[in-house]
Amino acid sequence: PRTLRAATTRSAMARGRTCYDHLAGRLGITITDALTHHGLLRQDTHQDTQDTRQDTGFALTDTGLAWFATAGIDLARTGRRPLARACLDWTERRPHLAGVAGAALCRRALTAGWCVRIGSERAVKVTPAGERALAELLDIEPASLL
């Protein structure tokens, strides 16, 4: 970045942002890791026959489907979009949750006030209400969201 403003924007985007219609950056990775840790999301990785590339497939577990329902996050499927899929994060170089589940979780985070948009970009920050909700729902420590 050539300016302080550009550096600040890049830092905010790396911390948390929307990637199309789902959460990304450290925030998206932290949520994806918590979903996986609690057995709500399954991540399958394998290497191809050349042993040069890793593909990651995401799937919600039965427990994960129940968790989304209990959390009041609607997973209505209206098209051919996958329920859960991996999306490679450009700042973290790891996959975060996309698909119907990723979009629904992002929508819930924004409408419930867990996250708010900052600036004119896609950057988001977690609010105190979001810190409480993520701690309660996924045991995410607020310090890991900074």
XYZ file of N, CA, C and O in Angstrom:
584
model
N 0.822 -1.196 0.000
C 0.000 0.000 0.000
C 0.864 1.258 0.000
O 1.861 1.331 0.712
N 0.446 2.237 -0.781
C 1.230 3.452 -0.920
C 0.831 4.541 0.063
O 1.569 5.488 0.254
N -0.345 4.429 0.656
C -0.801 5.458 1.585
C -1.269 4.820 2.884
O -1.562 3.621 2.933
N -1.355 5.652 3.926
C -1.860 5.161 5.204
C -3.296 4.680 5.061
O -3.680 3.652 5.619
N -4.087 5.405 4.285
C -5.484 5.018 4.065
C -5.578 3.641 3.401
O -6.379 2.798 3.793
N -4.737 3.418 2.403
C -4.737 2.122 1.719
C -4.312 1.007 2.669
O -4.875 -0.087 2.655
N -3.323 1.285 3.511
C -2.866 0.283 4.480
C -3.954 -0.021 5.499
O -4.170 -1.182 5.869
N -4.654 1.012 5.971
C -5.730 0.837 6.944
C -6.868 0.029 6.331
O -7.413 -0.869 6.968
N -7.221 0.345 5.099
C -8.286 -0.381 4.400
C -7.902 -1.846 4.221
O -8.705 -2.741 4.478
N -6.676 -2.082 3.798
C -6.222 -3.466 3.600
C -6.254 -4.246 4.919
O -6.666 -5.399 4.955
N -5.842 -3.604 6.003
C -5.854 -4.251 7.313
C -7.284 -4.598 7.735
O -7.542 -5.701 8.234
N -8.219 -3.670 7.534
C -9.624 -3.920 7.878
C -10.190 -5.053 7.031
O -10.926 -5.905 7.531
N -9.853 -5.068 5.743
C -10.354 -6.118 4.849
C -9.783 -7.487 5.240
O -10.464 -8.494 5.129
N -8.541 -7.520 5.696
C -7.938 -8.788 6.119
C -8.577 -9.289 7.407
O -8.739 -10.489 7.605
N -8.972 -8.359 8.278
C -9.591 -8.725 9.557
C -10.973 -9.331 9.334
O -11.308 -10.352 9.903
N -11.793 -8.702 8.526
C -13.137 -9.209 8.265
C -13.757 -8.470 7.098
O -13.631 -7.254 6.997
N -14.398 -9.204 6.211
C -15.032 -8.597 5.037
C -16.063 -9.564 4.484
O -16.153 -10.711 4.924
N -16.815 -9.079 3.528
C -17.673 -9.971 2.777
C -16.942 -10.348 1.501
O -16.192 -9.556 0.932
N -17.136 -11.565 1.098
C -16.594 -12.100 -0.149
C -17.838 -12.516 -0.925
O -18.468 -13.522 -0.589
N -18.239 -11.690 -1.880
C -19.543 -11.820 -2.514
C -20.620 -11.685 -1.438
O -20.843 -10.604 -0.936
N -21.216 -12.795 -0.987
C -22.292 -12.697 0.003
C -22.018 -13.502 1.273
O -22.929 -13.837 2.005
N -20.757 -13.804 1.528
C -20.400 -14.559 2.736
C -19.209 -13.896 3.425
O -18.567 -13.015 2.864
N -18.942 -14.304 4.670
C -17.887 -13.697 5.471
C -16.522 -14.285 5.124
O -16.398 -15.488 4.887
N -15.517 -13.403 5.119
C -14.158 -13.815 4.756
C -13.154 -13.098 5.647
O -13.527 -12.431 6.609
N -11.888 -13.236 5.308
C -10.822 -12.686 6.133
C -10.652 -13.542 7.381
O -11.141 -14.672 7.452
N -9.936 -12.992 8.368
C -9.737 -13.758 9.607
C -11.065 -14.115 10.257
O -11.205 -15.182 10.840
N -12.057 -13.226 10.144
C -13.382 -13.503 10.704
C -13.990 -14.748 10.066
O -14.448 -15.654 10.759
N -14.006 -14.809 8.750
C -14.568 -15.968 8.052
C -13.825 -17.253 8.354
O -14.430 -18.315 8.544
N -12.501 -17.174 8.435
C -11.684 -18.350 8.752
C -11.945 -18.807 10.182
O -12.090 -20.003 10.455
N -12.042 -17.854 11.113
C -12.291 -18.192 12.518
C -13.633 -18.889 12.679
O -13.747 -19.899 13.392
N -14.653 -18.377 12.015
C -15.978 -18.998 12.078
C -15.948 -20.384 11.443
O -16.483 -21.351 11.993
N -15.303 -20.515 10.288
C -15.199 -21.812 9.612
C -14.470 -22.820 10.496
O -14.906 -23.969 10.635
N -13.379 -22.390 11.118
C -12.641 -23.286 12.017
C -13.498 -23.715 13.207
O -13.462 -24.879 13.619
N -14.271 -22.777 13.770
C -15.132 -23.111 14.909
C -16.227 -24.091 14.496
O -16.522 -25.042 15.234
N -16.834 -23.874 13.340
C -17.855 -24.807 12.848
C -17.267 -26.204 12.675
O -17.893 -27.210 13.034
N -16.062 -26.269 12.155
C -15.383 -27.551 11.953
C -15.031 -28.196 13.288
O -15.284 -29.387 13.502
N -14.466 -27.408 14.198
C -14.066 -27.904 15.519
C -15.255 -28.515 16.277
O -15.101 -29.523 16.972
N -16.428 -27.917 16.132
C -17.616 -28.404 16.846
C -18.362 -29.501 16.084
O -19.436 -29.922 16.513
N -17.805 -29.946 14.977
C -18.420 -31.034 14.223
C -19.648 -30.611 13.433
O -20.469 -31.446 13.063
N -19.776 -29.331 13.155
C -20.919 -28.817 12.405
C -20.634 -28.765 10.905
O -21.548 -28.810 10.090
N -19.363 -28.676 10.568
C -18.903 -28.594 9.181
C -17.790 -29.608 8.994
O -16.896 -29.724 9.833
N -17.874 -30.347 7.909
C -16.826 -31.315 7.577
C -16.016 -30.759 6.409
O -16.570 -30.311 5.425
N -14.704 -30.772 6.570
C -13.812 -30.345 5.499
C -13.025 -31.558 5.035
O -12.294 -32.148 5.825
N -13.166 -31.911 3.781
C -12.417 -33.036 3.225
C -11.319 -32.485 2.330
O -11.580 -31.676 1.442
N -10.104 -32.927 2.565
C -8.991 -32.516 1.715
C -8.346 -33.746 1.116
O -8.302 -34.807 1.729
N -7.889 -33.597 -0.092
C -7.136 -34.664 -0.735
C -6.183 -34.031 -1.749
O -6.381 -32.907 -2.180
N -5.171 -34.792 -2.098
C -4.244 -34.308 -3.117
C -4.458 -35.114 -4.377
O -4.767 -36.296 -4.335
N -4.289 -34.439 -5.511
C -4.497 -35.142 -6.779
C -3.340 -36.105 -7.039
O -2.385 -36.205 -6.272
N -3.421 -36.823 -8.139
C -2.420 -37.852 -8.426
C -1.025 -37.270 -8.648
O -0.037 -37.957 -8.457
N -0.929 -36.027 -9.028
C 0.371 -35.373 -9.197
C 0.939 -34.889 -7.868
O 2.050 -34.405 -7.814
N 0.125 -34.990 -6.793
C 0.518 -34.543 -5.461
C 0.911 -33.067 -5.465
O 1.822 -32.643 -4.785
N 0.198 -32.287 -6.278
C 0.539 -30.871 -6.411
C -0.578 -29.933 -5.973
O -0.336 -28.758 -5.794
N -1.782 -30.418 -5.814
C -2.898 -29.521 -5.534
C -3.796 -30.129 -4.485
O -4.057 -31.323 -4.490
N -4.303 -29.297 -3.574
C -5.261 -29.784 -2.590
C -6.638 -29.235 -2.948
O -6.795 -28.052 -3.204
N -7.611 -30.106 -2.959
C -8.999 -29.711 -3.128
C -9.692 -29.887 -1.790
O -9.464 -30.874 -1.106
N -10.520 -28.935 -1.426
C -11.243 -29.025 -0.170
C -12.721 -29.021 -0.465
O -13.217 -28.128 -1.124
N -13.420 -30.012 0.044
C -14.866 -30.066 -0.074
C -15.480 -29.828 1.290
O -15.012 -30.359 2.288
N -16.498 -29.003 1.337
C -17.190 -28.698 2.588
C -18.556 -29.368 2.574
O -19.202 -29.441 1.533
N -18.997 -29.818 3.739
C -20.345 -30.364 3.892
C -20.800 -30.106 5.322
O -20.021 -30.282 6.271
N -22.041 -29.674 5.469
C -22.615 -29.545 6.807
C -22.969 -30.931 7.304
O -23.486 -31.761 6.552
N -22.693 -31.192 8.557
C -23.077 -32.459 9.164
C -24.549 -32.360 9.582
O -25.147 -31.279 9.555
N -25.131 -33.473 9.996
C -26.500 -33.442 10.508
C -26.584 -32.528 11.725
O -27.537 -31.766 11.880
N -25.560 -32.586 12.570
C -25.497 -31.706 13.733
C -25.414 -30.250 13.286
O -26.010 -29.359 13.891
N -24.670 -30.005 12.221
C -24.548 -28.657 11.675
C -25.864 -28.130 11.145
O -26.216 -26.964 11.368
N -26.616 -28.970 10.456
C -27.938 -28.560 9.960
C -28.846 -28.187 11.124
O -29.551 -27.168 11.068
N -28.798 -28.992 12.185
C -29.603 -28.701 13.378
C -29.135 -27.411 14.040
O -29.958 -26.613 14.513
N -27.817 -27.183 14.075
C -27.266 -25.965 14.689
C -27.768 -24.718 13.956
O -28.175 -23.753 14.581
N -27.729 -24.740 12.634
C -28.210 -23.588 11.861
C -29.681 -23.321 12.172
O -30.085 -22.173 12.362
N -30.491 -24.379 12.260
C -31.913 -24.210 12.569
C -32.098 -23.635 13.971
O -32.880 -22.696 14.163
N -31.376 -24.168 14.942
C -31.469 -23.688 16.322
C -31.020 -22.234 16.437
O -31.581 -21.463 17.212
N -30.011 -21.849 15.645
C -29.494 -20.477 15.668
C -30.399 -19.513 14.898
O -30.128 -18.319 14.848
N -31.477 -20.042 14.307
C -32.406 -19.191 13.563
C -31.880 -18.754 12.216
O -32.282 -17.717 11.679
N -30.984 -19.553 11.637
C -30.394 -19.231 10.342
C -31.022 -20.137 9.291
O -30.797 -21.347 9.279
N -31.826 -19.532 8.426
C -32.586 -20.261 7.414
C -31.674 -20.712 6.276
O -30.960 -19.906 5.684
N -31.716 -21.988 5.975
C -30.913 -22.544 4.884
C -31.776 -22.935 3.695
O -31.503 -23.933 3.026
N -32.793 -22.141 3.415
C -33.684 -22.437 2.287
C -32.888 -22.447 0.991
O -32.135 -21.525 0.702
N -33.061 -23.502 0.252
C -32.370 -23.635 -1.041
C -33.367 -23.386 -2.152
O -34.375 -24.056 -2.248
N -33.042 -22.422 -2.979
C -33.971 -22.072 -4.051
C -33.397 -22.352 -5.431
O -34.096 -22.230 -6.414
N -32.166 -22.720 -5.514
C -31.551 -22.968 -6.823
C -30.589 -24.126 -6.750
O -30.684 -24.985 -5.882
N -29.636 -24.101 -7.650
C -28.658 -25.182 -7.722
C -27.410 -24.900 -6.902
O -26.478 -25.685 -6.906
N -27.387 -23.816 -6.200
C -26.234 -23.443 -5.394
C -25.993 -24.491 -4.309
O -26.922 -24.926 -3.634
N -24.741 -24.889 -4.096
C -24.469 -25.894 -3.062
C -24.760 -25.361 -1.662
O -24.629 -24.161 -1.402
N -25.136 -26.239 -0.782
C -25.437 -25.864 0.590
C -24.187 -25.314 1.287
O -24.238 -24.280 1.948
N -23.078 -25.985 1.123
C -21.808 -25.528 1.700
C -20.712 -25.792 0.682
O -20.671 -26.850 0.065
N -19.850 -24.807 0.522
C -18.698 -25.005 -0.346
C -17.541 -24.166 0.178
O -17.730 -23.202 0.907
N -16.350 -24.566 -0.191
C -15.144 -23.849 0.219
C -14.880 -22.700 -0.739
O -15.124 -22.803 -1.933
N -14.379 -21.603 -0.194
C -13.961 -20.450 -0.990
C -12.589 -20.054 -0.453
O -12.436 -19.811 0.748
N -11.585 -20.020 -1.301
C -10.230 -19.717 -0.861
C -10.101 -18.245 -0.498
O -10.424 -17.362 -1.285
N -9.639 -17.985 0.706
C -9.474 -16.622 1.201
C -8.168 -16.042 0.680
O -7.110 -16.648 0.846
N -8.217 -14.861 0.050
C -7.018 -14.284 -0.548
C -6.046 -13.725 0.480
O -4.859 -13.593 0.187
N -6.503 -13.393 1.688
C -5.570 -12.883 2.689
C -5.010 -14.016 3.550
O -3.839 -13.995 3.911
N -5.811 -14.992 3.871
C -5.390 -16.073 4.771
C -4.879 -17.297 4.024
O -4.262 -18.169 4.623
N -5.184 -17.391 2.735
C -4.788 -18.535 1.897
C -5.300 -19.858 2.464
O -4.649 -20.892 2.382
N -6.486 -19.788 3.044
C -7.186 -20.962 3.566
C -8.644 -20.831 3.164
O -9.137 -19.733 2.943
N -9.387 -21.944 3.126
C -10.793 -21.857 2.732
C -11.700 -21.370 3.861
O -11.473 -21.652 5.035
N -12.715 -20.601 3.453
C -13.780 -20.204 4.376
C -15.102 -20.694 3.796
O -15.170 -21.102 2.644
N -16.154 -20.648 4.615
C -17.457 -21.192 4.234
C -18.194 -20.270 3.269
O -18.395 -19.095 3.548
N -18.619 -20.842 2.146
C -19.438 -20.138 1.158
C -20.676 -21.000 0.892
O -21.004 -21.886 1.668
N -21.362 -20.733 -0.189
C -22.574 -21.472 -0.521
C -23.775 -20.915 0.227
O -23.720 -19.827 0.813
N -24.862 -21.662 0.224
C -26.100 -21.246 0.896
C -25.842 -20.981 2.381
O -26.274 -19.961 2.928
N -25.103 -21.879 3.039
C -24.846 -21.732 4.475
C -23.995 -20.505 4.767
O -24.265 -19.759 5.713
N -22.960 -20.267 3.975
C -22.109 -19.103 4.177
C -22.877 -17.801 3.984
O -22.728 -16.857 4.768
N -23.720 -17.743 2.954
C -24.522 -16.549 2.693
C -25.551 -16.319 3.793
O -25.751 -15.187 4.246
N -26.186 -17.402 4.249
C -27.198 -17.277 5.309
C -26.559 -16.813 6.623
O -27.122 -15.969 7.325
N -25.393 -17.330 6.930
C -24.688 -16.930 8.151
C -24.282 -15.451 8.078
O -24.447 -14.701 9.036
N -23.794 -15.007 6.940
C -23.423 -13.607 6.756
C -24.651 -12.704 6.878
O -24.616 -11.681 7.571
N -25.730 -13.093 6.237
C -26.972 -12.310 6.299
C -27.452 -12.179 7.744
O -27.820 -11.105 8.198
N -27.405 -13.286 8.488
C -27.811 -13.273 9.900
C -26.894 -12.369 10.728
O -27.360 -11.603 11.569
N -25.588 -12.447 10.476
C -24.633 -11.625 11.217
C -24.892 -10.138 10.981
O -24.809 -9.333 11.912
N -25.239 -9.767 9.768
C -25.493 -8.355 9.460
C -26.857 -7.901 9.968
O -26.970 -6.823 10.558
N -27.898 -8.703 9.790
C -29.241 -8.282 10.222
C -29.390 -8.305 11.737
O -30.120 -7.497 12.298
N -28.681 -9.215 12.415
C -28.751 -9.289 13.880
C -27.820 -8.283 14.548
O -27.831 -8.161 15.769
N -27.014 -7.590 13.748
C -26.096 -6.611 14.314
C -24.846 -7.223 14.925
O -24.155 -6.576 15.701
N -24.543 -8.473 14.557
C -23.307 -9.091 15.042
C -22.108 -8.466 14.350
O -21.019 -8.409 14.900
N -22.316 -8.045 13.113
C -21.281 -7.383 12.318
C -21.889 -6.142 11.687
O -23.099 -6.118 11.408
N -21.059 -5.149 11.454
C -21.482 -3.946 10.729
C -20.456 -3.668 9.644
O -19.273 -3.969 9.794
N -20.943 -3.098 8.564
C -20.042 -2.697 7.479
C -19.311 -1.432 7.895
O -19.892 -0.563 8.540
N -18.049 -1.353 7.512
C -17.281 -0.147 7.804
C -16.682 0.382 6.502
O -16.295 -0.387 5.632
N -16.640 1.687 6.386
C -16.097 2.295 5.181
C -16.972 2.028 3.979
O -18.113 1.588 4.094
N -16.433 2.305 2.832
C -17.194 2.126 1.592
C -16.857 0.814 0.896
O -17.396 0.506 -0.153
N -15.955 0.067 1.485
C -15.565 -1.219 0.909
C -16.432 -2.335 1.474
O -17.478 -2.104 2.055
N -15.946 -3.542 1.373
C -16.673 -4.704 1.887
C -16.278 -5.044 3.311
O -16.720 -6.038 3.859
N -15.418 -4.258 3.922
C -14.928 -4.549 5.268
C -16.080 -4.559 6.277
O -17.026 -3.782 6.169
N -15.989 -5.465 7.234
C -16.962 -5.547 8.332
C -16.187 -5.656 9.641
O -15.034 -6.086 9.659
N -16.844 -5.258 10.723
C -16.251 -5.475 12.040
C -17.304 -6.099 12.933
O -18.509 -5.899 12.755
N -16.831 -6.874 13.877
C -17.711 -7.553 14.821
C -18.066 -6.565 15.925
O -17.209 -5.880 16.463
N -19.340 -6.489 16.244
C -19.828 -5.608 17.301
C -19.746 -6.334 18.648
O -19.554 -7.559 18.686
N -19.938 -5.604 19.760
C -20.001 -6.290 21.062
C -21.105 -7.358 21.092
O -20.908 -8.440 21.664
N -22.241 -7.080 20.449
C -23.312 -8.094 20.376
C -22.838 -9.311 19.590
O -23.163 -10.455 19.934
N -22.059 -9.085 18.554
C -21.505 -10.177 17.765
C -20.494 -10.991 18.545
O -20.452 -12.218 18.436
N -19.677 -10.298 19.338
C -18.717 -11.015 20.183
C -19.453 -11.955 21.133
O -19.052 -13.113 21.300
N -20.541 -11.451 21.740
C -21.316 -12.292 22.663
C -21.967 -13.457 21.921
O -21.928 -14.604 22.386
N -22.568 -13.181 20.767
C -23.251 -14.224 20.005
C -22.272 -15.302 19.538
O -22.551 -16.501 19.671
N -21.121 -14.899 19.011
C -20.148 -15.878 18.526
C -19.539 -16.676 19.672
O -19.245 -17.859 19.515
N -19.373 -16.050 20.818
C -18.879 -16.771 21.996
C -19.914 -17.801 22.448
O -19.575 -18.948 22.764
N -21.184 -17.391 22.474
C -22.251 -18.284 22.915
C -22.505 -19.407 21.919
O -22.644 -20.566 22.304
N -22.555 -19.088 20.633
C -22.914 -20.074 19.617
C -21.769 -21.000 19.217
O -21.996 -22.166 18.905
N -20.528 -20.452 19.201
C -19.410 -21.226 18.669
C -18.167 -21.232 19.561
O -17.107 -21.691 19.129
N -18.290 -20.711 20.782
C -17.152 -20.654 21.708
C -15.959 -19.895 21.128
O -14.806 -20.236 21.391
N -16.234 -18.865 20.333
C -15.157 -18.047 19.754
C -14.791 -16.949 20.738
O -15.659 -16.178 21.165
N -13.537 -16.908 21.119
C -13.051 -15.880 22.039
C -13.012 -14.528 21.330
O -12.495 -14.444 20.210
N -13.537 -13.483 21.950
C -13.515 -12.154 21.327
C -12.123 -11.702 20.881
O -11.979 -11.068 19.849
N -11.084 -12.081 21.624
C -9.726 -11.666 21.272
C -9.289 -12.238 19.915
O -8.471 -11.640 19.227
N -9.867 -13.372 19.520
C -9.495 -13.971 18.228
C -10.137 -13.245 17.054
O -9.817 -13.518 15.910
N -11.039 -12.310 17.340
C -11.737 -11.569 16.289
C -11.069 -10.238 15.972
O -11.540 -9.507 15.119
N -9.997 -9.904 16.678
C -9.312 -8.625 16.461
C -8.388 -8.678 15.276
O -7.859 -9.634 14.902
